[in-house]
Every structure is written in C-alpha cells, then in structure tokens.
Coordinates of C-alpha atoms in Angstrom, one line a residue:
X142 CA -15.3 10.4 10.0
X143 CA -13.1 10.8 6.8
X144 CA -10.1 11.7 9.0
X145 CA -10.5 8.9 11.1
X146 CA -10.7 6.3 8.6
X147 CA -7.6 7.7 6.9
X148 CA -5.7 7.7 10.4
X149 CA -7.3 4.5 10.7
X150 CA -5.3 4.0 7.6
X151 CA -2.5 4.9 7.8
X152 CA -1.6 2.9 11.5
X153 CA -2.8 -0.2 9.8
X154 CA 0.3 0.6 6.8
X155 CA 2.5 1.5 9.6
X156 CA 1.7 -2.0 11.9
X157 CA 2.4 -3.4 8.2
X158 CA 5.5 -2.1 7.4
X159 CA 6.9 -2.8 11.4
X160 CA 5.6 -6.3 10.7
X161 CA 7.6 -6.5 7.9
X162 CA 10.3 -5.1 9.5
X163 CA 10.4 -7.6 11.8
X164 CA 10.2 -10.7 9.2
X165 CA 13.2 -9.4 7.3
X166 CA 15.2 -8.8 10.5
X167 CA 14.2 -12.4 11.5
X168 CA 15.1 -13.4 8.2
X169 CA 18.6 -12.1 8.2
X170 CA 19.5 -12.9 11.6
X171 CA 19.0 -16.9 10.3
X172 CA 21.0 -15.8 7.8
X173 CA 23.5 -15.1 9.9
X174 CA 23.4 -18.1 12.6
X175 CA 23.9 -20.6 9.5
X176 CA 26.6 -18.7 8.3
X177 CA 28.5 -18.6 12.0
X178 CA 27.1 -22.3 12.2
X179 CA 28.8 -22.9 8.6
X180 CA 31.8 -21.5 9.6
X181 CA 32.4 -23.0 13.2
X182 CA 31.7 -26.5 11.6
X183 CA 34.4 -26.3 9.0
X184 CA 36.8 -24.8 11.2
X185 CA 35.8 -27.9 13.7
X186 CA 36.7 -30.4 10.6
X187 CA 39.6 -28.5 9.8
X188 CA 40.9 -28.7 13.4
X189 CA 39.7 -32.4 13.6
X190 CA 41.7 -32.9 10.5
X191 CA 44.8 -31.6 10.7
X192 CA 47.3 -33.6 12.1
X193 CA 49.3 -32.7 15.1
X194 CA 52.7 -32.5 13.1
X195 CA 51.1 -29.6 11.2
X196 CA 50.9 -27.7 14.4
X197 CA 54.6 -28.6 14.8
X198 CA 56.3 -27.1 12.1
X199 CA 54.8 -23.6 13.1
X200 CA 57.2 -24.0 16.2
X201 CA 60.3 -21.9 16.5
X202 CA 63.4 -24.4 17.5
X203 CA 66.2 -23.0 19.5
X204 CA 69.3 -22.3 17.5
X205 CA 72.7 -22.3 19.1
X206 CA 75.2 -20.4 17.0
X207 CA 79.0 -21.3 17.6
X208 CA 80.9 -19.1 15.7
X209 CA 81.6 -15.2 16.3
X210 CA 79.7 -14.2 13.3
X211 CA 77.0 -16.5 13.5
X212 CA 76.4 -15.6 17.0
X213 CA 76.3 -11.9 16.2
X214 CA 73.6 -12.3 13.5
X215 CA 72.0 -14.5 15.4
X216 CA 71.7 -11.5 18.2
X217 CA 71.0 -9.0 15.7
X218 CA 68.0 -11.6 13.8
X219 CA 66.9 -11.8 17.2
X220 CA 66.4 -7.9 17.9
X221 CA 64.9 -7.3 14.5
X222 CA 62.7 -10.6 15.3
X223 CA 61.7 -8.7 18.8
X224 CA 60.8 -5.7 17.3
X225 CA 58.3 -7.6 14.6
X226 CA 56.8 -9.1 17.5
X227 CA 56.6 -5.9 19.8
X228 CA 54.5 -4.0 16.4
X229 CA 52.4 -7.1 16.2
X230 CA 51.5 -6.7 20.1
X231 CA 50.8 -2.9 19.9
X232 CA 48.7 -3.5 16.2
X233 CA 47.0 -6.5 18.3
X234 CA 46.2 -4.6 21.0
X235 CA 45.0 -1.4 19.7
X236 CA 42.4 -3.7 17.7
X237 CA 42.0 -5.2 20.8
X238 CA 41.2 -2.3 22.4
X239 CA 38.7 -1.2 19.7
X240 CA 36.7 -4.5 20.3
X241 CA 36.1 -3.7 24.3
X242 CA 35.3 -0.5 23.3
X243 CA 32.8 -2.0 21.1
X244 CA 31.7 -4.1 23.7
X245 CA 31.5 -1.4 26.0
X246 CA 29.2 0.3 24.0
X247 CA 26.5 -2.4 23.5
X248 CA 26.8 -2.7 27.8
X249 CA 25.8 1.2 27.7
X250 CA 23.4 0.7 25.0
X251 CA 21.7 -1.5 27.2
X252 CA 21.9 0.3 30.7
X253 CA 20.6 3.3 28.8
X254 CA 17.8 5.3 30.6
X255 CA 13.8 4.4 29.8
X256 CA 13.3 7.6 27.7
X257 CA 16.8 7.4 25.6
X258 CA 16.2 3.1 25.1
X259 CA 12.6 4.3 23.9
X260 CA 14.1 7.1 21.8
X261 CA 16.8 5.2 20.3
X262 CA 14.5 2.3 19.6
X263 CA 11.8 4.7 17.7
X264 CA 15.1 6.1 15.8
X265 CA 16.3 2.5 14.4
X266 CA 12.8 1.0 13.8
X267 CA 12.0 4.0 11.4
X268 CA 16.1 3.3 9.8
X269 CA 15.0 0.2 9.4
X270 CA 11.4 0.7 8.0
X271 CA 12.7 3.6 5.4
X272 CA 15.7 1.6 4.4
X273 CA 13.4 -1.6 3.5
X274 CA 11.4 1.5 1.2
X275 CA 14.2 2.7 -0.1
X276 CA 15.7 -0.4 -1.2
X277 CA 11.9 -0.7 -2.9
X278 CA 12.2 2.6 -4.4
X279 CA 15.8 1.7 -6.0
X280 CA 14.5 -2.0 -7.4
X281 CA 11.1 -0.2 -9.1
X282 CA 10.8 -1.0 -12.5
X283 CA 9.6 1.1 -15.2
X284 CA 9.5 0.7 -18.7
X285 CA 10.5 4.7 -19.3
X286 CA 14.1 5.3 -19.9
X287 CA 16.3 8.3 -18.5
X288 CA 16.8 9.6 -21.7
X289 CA 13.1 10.2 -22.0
X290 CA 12.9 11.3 -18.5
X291 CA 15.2 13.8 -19.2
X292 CA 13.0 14.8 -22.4
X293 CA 10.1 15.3 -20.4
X294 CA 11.6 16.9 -17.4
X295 CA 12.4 20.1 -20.0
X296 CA 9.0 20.3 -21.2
X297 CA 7.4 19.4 -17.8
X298 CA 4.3 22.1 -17.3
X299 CA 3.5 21.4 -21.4
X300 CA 3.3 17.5 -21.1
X301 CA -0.5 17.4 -21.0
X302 CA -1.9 20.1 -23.8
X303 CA 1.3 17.9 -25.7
X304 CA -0.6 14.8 -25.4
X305 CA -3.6 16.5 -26.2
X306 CA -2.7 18.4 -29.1
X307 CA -0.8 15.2 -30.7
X308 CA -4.4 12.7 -30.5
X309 CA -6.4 15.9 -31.9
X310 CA -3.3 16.1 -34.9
X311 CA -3.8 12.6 -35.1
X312 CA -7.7 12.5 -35.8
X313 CA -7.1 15.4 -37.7
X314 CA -4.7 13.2 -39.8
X315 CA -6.8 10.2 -40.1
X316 CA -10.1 13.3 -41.2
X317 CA -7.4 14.5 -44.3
X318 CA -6.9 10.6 -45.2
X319 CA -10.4 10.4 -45.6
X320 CA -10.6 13.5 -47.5
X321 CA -8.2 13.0 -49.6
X322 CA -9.7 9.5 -50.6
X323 CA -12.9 11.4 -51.2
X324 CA -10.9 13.7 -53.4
X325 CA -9.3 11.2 -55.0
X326 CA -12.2 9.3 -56.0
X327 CA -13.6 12.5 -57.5
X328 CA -11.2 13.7 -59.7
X329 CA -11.3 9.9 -61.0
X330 CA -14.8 10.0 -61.9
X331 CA -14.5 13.6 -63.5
X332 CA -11.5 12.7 -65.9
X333 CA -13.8 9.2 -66.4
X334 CA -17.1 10.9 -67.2
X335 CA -14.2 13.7 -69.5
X336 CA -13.7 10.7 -71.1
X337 CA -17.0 9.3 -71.6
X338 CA -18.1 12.9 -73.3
X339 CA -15.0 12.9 -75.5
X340 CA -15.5 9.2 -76.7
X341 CA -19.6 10.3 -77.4
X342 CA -18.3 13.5 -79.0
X343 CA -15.7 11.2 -82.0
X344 CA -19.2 9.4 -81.8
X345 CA -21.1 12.0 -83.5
X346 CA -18.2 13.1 -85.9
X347 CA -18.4 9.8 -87.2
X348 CA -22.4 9.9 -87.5
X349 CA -21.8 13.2 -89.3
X350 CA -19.6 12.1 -92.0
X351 CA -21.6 8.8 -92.2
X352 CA -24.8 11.0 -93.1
X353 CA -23.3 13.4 -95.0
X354 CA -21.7 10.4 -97.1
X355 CA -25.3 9.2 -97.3
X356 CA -27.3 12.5 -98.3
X357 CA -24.1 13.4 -101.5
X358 CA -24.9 9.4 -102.1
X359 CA -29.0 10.4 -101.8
X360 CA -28.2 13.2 -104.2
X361 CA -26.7 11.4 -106.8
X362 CA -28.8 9.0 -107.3
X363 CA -31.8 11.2 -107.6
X364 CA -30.1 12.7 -109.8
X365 CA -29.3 10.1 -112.0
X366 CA -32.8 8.5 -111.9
X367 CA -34.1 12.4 -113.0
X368 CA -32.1 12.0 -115.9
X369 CA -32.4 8.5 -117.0
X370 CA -36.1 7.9 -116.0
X371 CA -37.4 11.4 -116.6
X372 CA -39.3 11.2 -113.4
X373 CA -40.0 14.4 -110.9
X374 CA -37.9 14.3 -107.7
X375 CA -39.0 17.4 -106.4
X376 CA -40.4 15.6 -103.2
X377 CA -37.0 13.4 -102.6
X378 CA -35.1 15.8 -102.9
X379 CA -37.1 18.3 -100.6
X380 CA -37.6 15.0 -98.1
X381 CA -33.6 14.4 -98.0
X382 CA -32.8 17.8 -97.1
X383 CA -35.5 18.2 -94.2
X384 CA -33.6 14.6 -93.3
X385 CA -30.5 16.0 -93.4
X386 CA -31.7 19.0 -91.7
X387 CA -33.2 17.4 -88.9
X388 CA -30.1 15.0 -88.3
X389 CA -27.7 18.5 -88.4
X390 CA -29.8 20.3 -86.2
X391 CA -29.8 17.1 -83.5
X392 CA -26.1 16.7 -83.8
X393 CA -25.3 20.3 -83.4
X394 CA -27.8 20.0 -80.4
X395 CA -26.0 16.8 -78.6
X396 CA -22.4 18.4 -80.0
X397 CA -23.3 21.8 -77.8
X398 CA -24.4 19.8 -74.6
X399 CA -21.3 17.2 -75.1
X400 CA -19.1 20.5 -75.2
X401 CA -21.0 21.8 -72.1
X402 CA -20.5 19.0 -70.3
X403 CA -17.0 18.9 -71.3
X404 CA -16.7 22.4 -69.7
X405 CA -18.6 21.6 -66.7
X406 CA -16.4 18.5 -66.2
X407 CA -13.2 20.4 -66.5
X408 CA -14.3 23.1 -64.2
X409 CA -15.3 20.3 -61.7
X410 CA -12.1 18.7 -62.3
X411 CA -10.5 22.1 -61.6
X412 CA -12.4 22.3 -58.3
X413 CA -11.5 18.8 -57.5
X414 CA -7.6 19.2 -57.7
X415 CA -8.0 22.9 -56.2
X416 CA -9.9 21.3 -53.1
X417 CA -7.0 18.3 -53.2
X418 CA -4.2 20.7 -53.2
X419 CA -5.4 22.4 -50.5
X420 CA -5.4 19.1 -48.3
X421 CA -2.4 17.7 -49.6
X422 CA -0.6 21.0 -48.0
X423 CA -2.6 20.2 -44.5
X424 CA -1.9 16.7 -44.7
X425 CA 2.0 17.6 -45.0
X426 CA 1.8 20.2 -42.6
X427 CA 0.0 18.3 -39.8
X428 CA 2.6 15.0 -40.5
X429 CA 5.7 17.1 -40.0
X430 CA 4.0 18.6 -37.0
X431 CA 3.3 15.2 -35.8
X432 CA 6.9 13.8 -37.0
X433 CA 8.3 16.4 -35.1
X434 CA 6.2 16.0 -31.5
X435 CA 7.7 12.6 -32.2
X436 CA 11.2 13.1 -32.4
X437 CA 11.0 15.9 -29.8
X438 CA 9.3 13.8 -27.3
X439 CA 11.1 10.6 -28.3
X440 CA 7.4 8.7 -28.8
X441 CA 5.7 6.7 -31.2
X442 CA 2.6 8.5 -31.4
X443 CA -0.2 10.0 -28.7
X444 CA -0.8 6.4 -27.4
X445 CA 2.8 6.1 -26.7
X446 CA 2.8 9.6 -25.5
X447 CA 0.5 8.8 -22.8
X448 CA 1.9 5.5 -21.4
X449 CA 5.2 6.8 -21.1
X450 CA 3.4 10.3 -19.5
X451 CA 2.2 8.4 -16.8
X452 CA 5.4 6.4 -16.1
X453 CA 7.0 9.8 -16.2
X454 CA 4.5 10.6 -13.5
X455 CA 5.2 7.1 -11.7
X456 CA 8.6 8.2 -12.2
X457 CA 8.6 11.8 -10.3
X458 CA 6.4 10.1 -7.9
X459 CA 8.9 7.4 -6.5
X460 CA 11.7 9.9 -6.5
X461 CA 9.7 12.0 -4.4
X462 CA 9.0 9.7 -2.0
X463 CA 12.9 8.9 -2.6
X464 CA 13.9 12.7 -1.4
X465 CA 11.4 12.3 1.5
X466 CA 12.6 8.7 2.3
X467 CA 16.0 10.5 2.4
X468 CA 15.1 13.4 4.9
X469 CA 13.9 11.3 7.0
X470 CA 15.9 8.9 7.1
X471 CA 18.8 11.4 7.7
X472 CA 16.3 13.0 10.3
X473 CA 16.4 9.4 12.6
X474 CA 19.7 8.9 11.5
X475 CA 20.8 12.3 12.8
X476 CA 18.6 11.4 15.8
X477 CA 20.0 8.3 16.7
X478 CA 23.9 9.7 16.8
X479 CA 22.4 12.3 18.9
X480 CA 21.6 9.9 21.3
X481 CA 24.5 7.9 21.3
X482 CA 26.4 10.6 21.8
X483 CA 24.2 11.9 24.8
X484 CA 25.1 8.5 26.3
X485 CA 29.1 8.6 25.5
X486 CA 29.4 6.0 22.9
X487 CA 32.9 6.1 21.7
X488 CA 32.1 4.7 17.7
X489 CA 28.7 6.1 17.0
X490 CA 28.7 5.8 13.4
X491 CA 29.0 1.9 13.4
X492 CA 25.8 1.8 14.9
X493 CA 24.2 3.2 11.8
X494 CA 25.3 -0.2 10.1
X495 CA 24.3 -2.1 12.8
X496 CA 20.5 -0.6 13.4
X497 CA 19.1 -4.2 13.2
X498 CA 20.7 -5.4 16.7
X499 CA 19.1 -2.1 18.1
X500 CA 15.8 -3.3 17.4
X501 CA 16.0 -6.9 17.4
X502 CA 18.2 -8.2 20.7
X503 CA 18.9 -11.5 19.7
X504 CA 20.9 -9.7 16.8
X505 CA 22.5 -8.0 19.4
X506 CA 23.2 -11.1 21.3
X507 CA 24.9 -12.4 18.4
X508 CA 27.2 -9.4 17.9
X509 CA 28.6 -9.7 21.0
X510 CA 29.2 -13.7 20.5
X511 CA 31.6 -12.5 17.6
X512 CA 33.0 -9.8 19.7
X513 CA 33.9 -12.2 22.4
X514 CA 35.1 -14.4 19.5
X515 CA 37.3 -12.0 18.1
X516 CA 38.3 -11.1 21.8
X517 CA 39.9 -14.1 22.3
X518 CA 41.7 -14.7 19.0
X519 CA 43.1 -11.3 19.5
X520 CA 44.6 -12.4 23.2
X521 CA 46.1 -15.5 21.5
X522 CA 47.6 -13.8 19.2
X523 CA 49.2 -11.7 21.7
X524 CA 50.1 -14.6 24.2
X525 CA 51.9 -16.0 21.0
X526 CA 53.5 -12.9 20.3
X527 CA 55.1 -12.6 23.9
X528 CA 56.1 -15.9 24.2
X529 CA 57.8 -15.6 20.9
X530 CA 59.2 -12.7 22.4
X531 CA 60.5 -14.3 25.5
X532 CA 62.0 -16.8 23.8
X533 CA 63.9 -14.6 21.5
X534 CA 65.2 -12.9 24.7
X535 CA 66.4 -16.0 26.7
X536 CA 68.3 -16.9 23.4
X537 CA 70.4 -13.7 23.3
X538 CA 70.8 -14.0 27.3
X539 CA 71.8 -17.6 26.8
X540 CA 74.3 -16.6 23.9
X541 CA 75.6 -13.2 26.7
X542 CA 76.3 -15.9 29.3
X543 CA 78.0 -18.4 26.8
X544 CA 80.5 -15.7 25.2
X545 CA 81.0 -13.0 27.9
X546 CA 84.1 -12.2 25.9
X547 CA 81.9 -10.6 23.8
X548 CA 79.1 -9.3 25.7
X549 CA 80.1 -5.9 25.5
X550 CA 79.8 -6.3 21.7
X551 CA 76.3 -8.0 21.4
X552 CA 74.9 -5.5 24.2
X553 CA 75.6 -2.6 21.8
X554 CA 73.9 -4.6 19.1
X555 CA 70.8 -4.9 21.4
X556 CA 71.1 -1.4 22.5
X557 CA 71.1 0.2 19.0
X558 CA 68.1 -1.9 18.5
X559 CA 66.5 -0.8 21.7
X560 CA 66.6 2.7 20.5
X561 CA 64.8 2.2 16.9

C-alpha cells in the first residue's frame, strides 16, 4: 500500500511538472508571436513611411564613359563590381541552402515513424521538464556562502559531533560563568568577614589598654587614700585584681578565637582562590576551544553552527539533484540526436535549442513562418544580386560594341578578371 501511494506520488509530481511544462512553453510561444507581431508592424510603418524617392537613390544609373581611360576603369569597376556580386550570390545561397535544409528537417521530423515521433517526443518533454529544474536549481537561494561551503566540505563526516561538541562547550561555558560568580562572591565575603575579625581584634587592643589605664589609675588611688586616710584596702585591692583578671582572661579568650577565625578565614580564602584558579584555567581553555571552532568553521557560535549545517545540507542536496538533473538530461539529450540521426537529419544539434517546437507544434508552426520569411529575403537578395549583375554586364557589352577599336584591350581586362 506504501508503494502505491508513493507511485501514486510521484505520477501526480510528474502530471505537475508536464503541466508546467506546458504553461511556460505557452508562455513563451506568446512571447514570441508579439515579438514577430512587433516587428512586422514597425517594418509595415516603416515601409508605409518611407517615401518612394528613398527607394530611388538605392538604384544604380547607367554610366557612359567617353574617354579611353575612363572607359577602361569603367570595365575594370565593372569586373571587380561582378565579382562582389557573384560572392554575395554564393554567401546568399549557401545560407540559402542551410534554411531548406532546415526546413527539410522539420518536413522529416514530422513524417517520422509512430515509435521514433513517440520517442522523440518522450526525449524533448523530459529536456524540457529538467531544464525548467535546472534553471530552479541555479536561481536557489541560500543564505550560506561558498567560502563556508568550502569550509565544511573539508570537515564533512565531522560536521555533526562539531555541532555537538561546540553547544556542550557552550553550556560548559555558561556552568564556569556561574562558577566563577560563585567563587567570586566567596572570596569577597572571606576577605569581608578577614576584615570584620581584624577591625574586632584593634577592638580589644584598645579595651586592653583602656583597662589597664584604669586598673594603674585603681592602684593609685588606693594607694593614695591608704596613705592619707589610713584606711585598710586589702579588699579593693584584692577586688581590682580578680577585675583585672577576669577582663585579661576574657580578652585573651576572644583574642584566641578572633586569631582562629583569622586562620580559618585565610585558609578558606586560600581554598576560595585555589578553587578560582582552577576555573579560571577551564574558562580559558574552553573559550579558545570555542574561539577556535569558530574561526575554523567560519560561525558565530553552535546556533549559527547549525543553521548554516543545514543549509550546507540544503546545499549538497540541490547539487545532487543538479549532477542527476545533468545525467539525465545528457541521457535524453543523447537520446534525442540518436534519433534524429536515425531519421537523417542533416543539423541535429540545433534541435537541442529548439526542443520546445518538438513538443509544442504551434512552436513549430512558427519556426517555419520565419524560415519561409527568411527564404524569401534570401531569394531577393539574390534576384538583386543578378540583376545587378546583368546590368554590369550589358554596360561592358555596350562599351565592346561602342569602341571595337579597343575590344581586344577591354576583353583582356575582363578575362584577367574571369580568372581571379
């Protein structure tokens, strides 16, 4: 069932592409009658237009030299004016002959037998049909350039675990960033809470020296009321120093922890910038890993990587088809000369440029219109030609007969003439 809905497919893309065939050879073929309409209605105002003296001056008058000299240049402008006119006659009607020929062919063409018309038919419709795709495959636009495509090509079989391994170093990237904040943050609260401990630590040196200013101060004065009031200060003095000893013994105490902490702080601090070195190295390892993918693949990062992956792919793809387009189009090309040449068509190749009149006859109908058109210029052209010819000869006859004196002379002129 699968098969037959793909064959089912595929005959409704090939009805599609003959039916657009057919549109663009319909297309150009009205092209082509408004051009010859164009034309034939200019040249009809140009002939309505031009006045009959015009058509005059092109005339050749009959000259009627008197003198010796004159009469022999005249002969000799004559000959050389003969032999202009017997090239144009032979270029005329070897071209001539190339348009019967022509013409010939398309009657051939058309008496062809049923299985070589049928063959021949097959052959152009596919020309046609792969030239409309190939002209589609050279207009396809993509936004990757051939510098990139040249990139890619040397890395071809590596593109994907590429495009993998540059959105892992990218998370990765954006997983040290954080880290590194993290870090950061750290090792500014450690040196803040260093800080803190030193600033607690001048603290208690000042409380220190304030007490111990206070106990010598204590001291003195009991010592001074002992002496001038005669009065027992066993128990202040003994209450002062248990003072003074409790205060030393709790500032020693928060002096030790403060100088802990310190320690504990630095050692964290050392931690923090061990741990931050080691991601700082990662970090710059993994960015010149990344800078490098860049510049190596000529991409912006992974996302970029990707797009212009799959217009690489896009890419290869349409010059596949391109190659194929190519073989076959050779393959009915190829074909086609075989059969012309089965069926003695003297100019086979110029059918190759002329495959739309094989398939489409009103083409062909208008191919021969300009072949007959060109026909008859040509004969007119020749007519002219040999009446221009004829006249050039009754002139030197006329000038033989008026000066037989010297027609012995004039004959030799002709004569060397004759033999060019």
């Amino acid at each position: 069932m699968a098969f037959w809905n793909r064959k089912k497919k595929k005959d409704r893309q090939q009805e599609m592409l003959e039916k657009e065939a057919q549109e663009k050879l319909e297309e150009i073929r009205q092209k082509k009658i408004f051009q010859r309409k164009k034309k034939q209605e200019a040249a009809r105002q140009e002939e309505a237009g031009q006045p009959q003296d015009d058509m005059e001056k092109y005339r050749t008058e009959i000259v009627k030299p008197v003198y010796k000299n004159d009469q022999k240049r005249y002969v000799t402008e004559c000959c050389q004016a003969i032999q202009e006119a017997d090239h144009q006659i032979e270029s005329i009607r070897n071209e001539y002959q190339s348009v019967t020929d022509y013409l010939l062919d398309i009657q051939k063409i058309e008496r062809m037998g049923k299985e070589d018309h049928k063959g021949l038919l097959e052959a152009a419709k596919n020309i046609v049909r792969l030239t409309k795709e190939r002209n589609q495959y050279k207009e396809r636009n993509l936004s990757i350039s051939d510098t990139v495509i040249r990139k890619f090509e040397t890395y071809d079989e590596e593109l994907v675990d590429e495009i993998k391994k540059m959105y892992d170093a990218e998370a990765y990237q954006k997983a040290i960033d954080g880290d590194l904040e993290k870090l950061q943050e750290e090792k500014k609260k450690l040196r803040q809470e260093k800080k803190e401990i030193i600033e607690k630590q001048n603290a208690l040196k000042k409380i220190a020296k304030v007490l111990i200013v206070l106990i010598v101060s204590l001291f003195v004065l009991f010592v001074a009321i002992y002496y001038a009031l005669h009065v027992d200060m066993t128990y202040p003095y003994l209450g002062t120093v248990l003072f003074a000893t409790v205060i030393s013994v709790m500032i020693f105490m928060e002096s030790n922890r403060n100088r802990r902490d310190m320690t504990m702080a630095e050692r964290k601090t050392d931690r923090a910038v061990s741990l931050l070195n080691q991601v700082k190295i990662k970090c710059v390892n993994n960015l010149n890993l990344l800078d490098y993918n860049k510049e190596k693949f000529g991409v912006k990062d992974a996302a970029d990587f990707e797009q212009l992956w799959n217009e690489y792919c896009k890419a290869k793809e349409y010059e596949r088809k391109f190659r194929e387009n190519t073989e076959q189009l050779n393959y009915y090309t190829d074909e086609l000369l075989a059969i012309l040449k089965e069926n003695q068509i003297k100019d086979c190749e110029v059918w190759i440029g002329q495959v739309l009149a094989l398939v489409d006859s009103r083409e062909m109908v208008e191919i021969r219109h300009d072949l007959n058109s060109r026909r008859q210029k040509l004969r007119e052209r020749i007519t002219y030609n040999e009446d221009v010819k004829k006249e050039l000869v009754m002139g030197i006859n006329e000038v033989l007969q008026e000066n037989p004196e010297s027609k012995e002379e004039f004959l030799e002129i002709v004569a060397a003439y004759s033999k060019k």
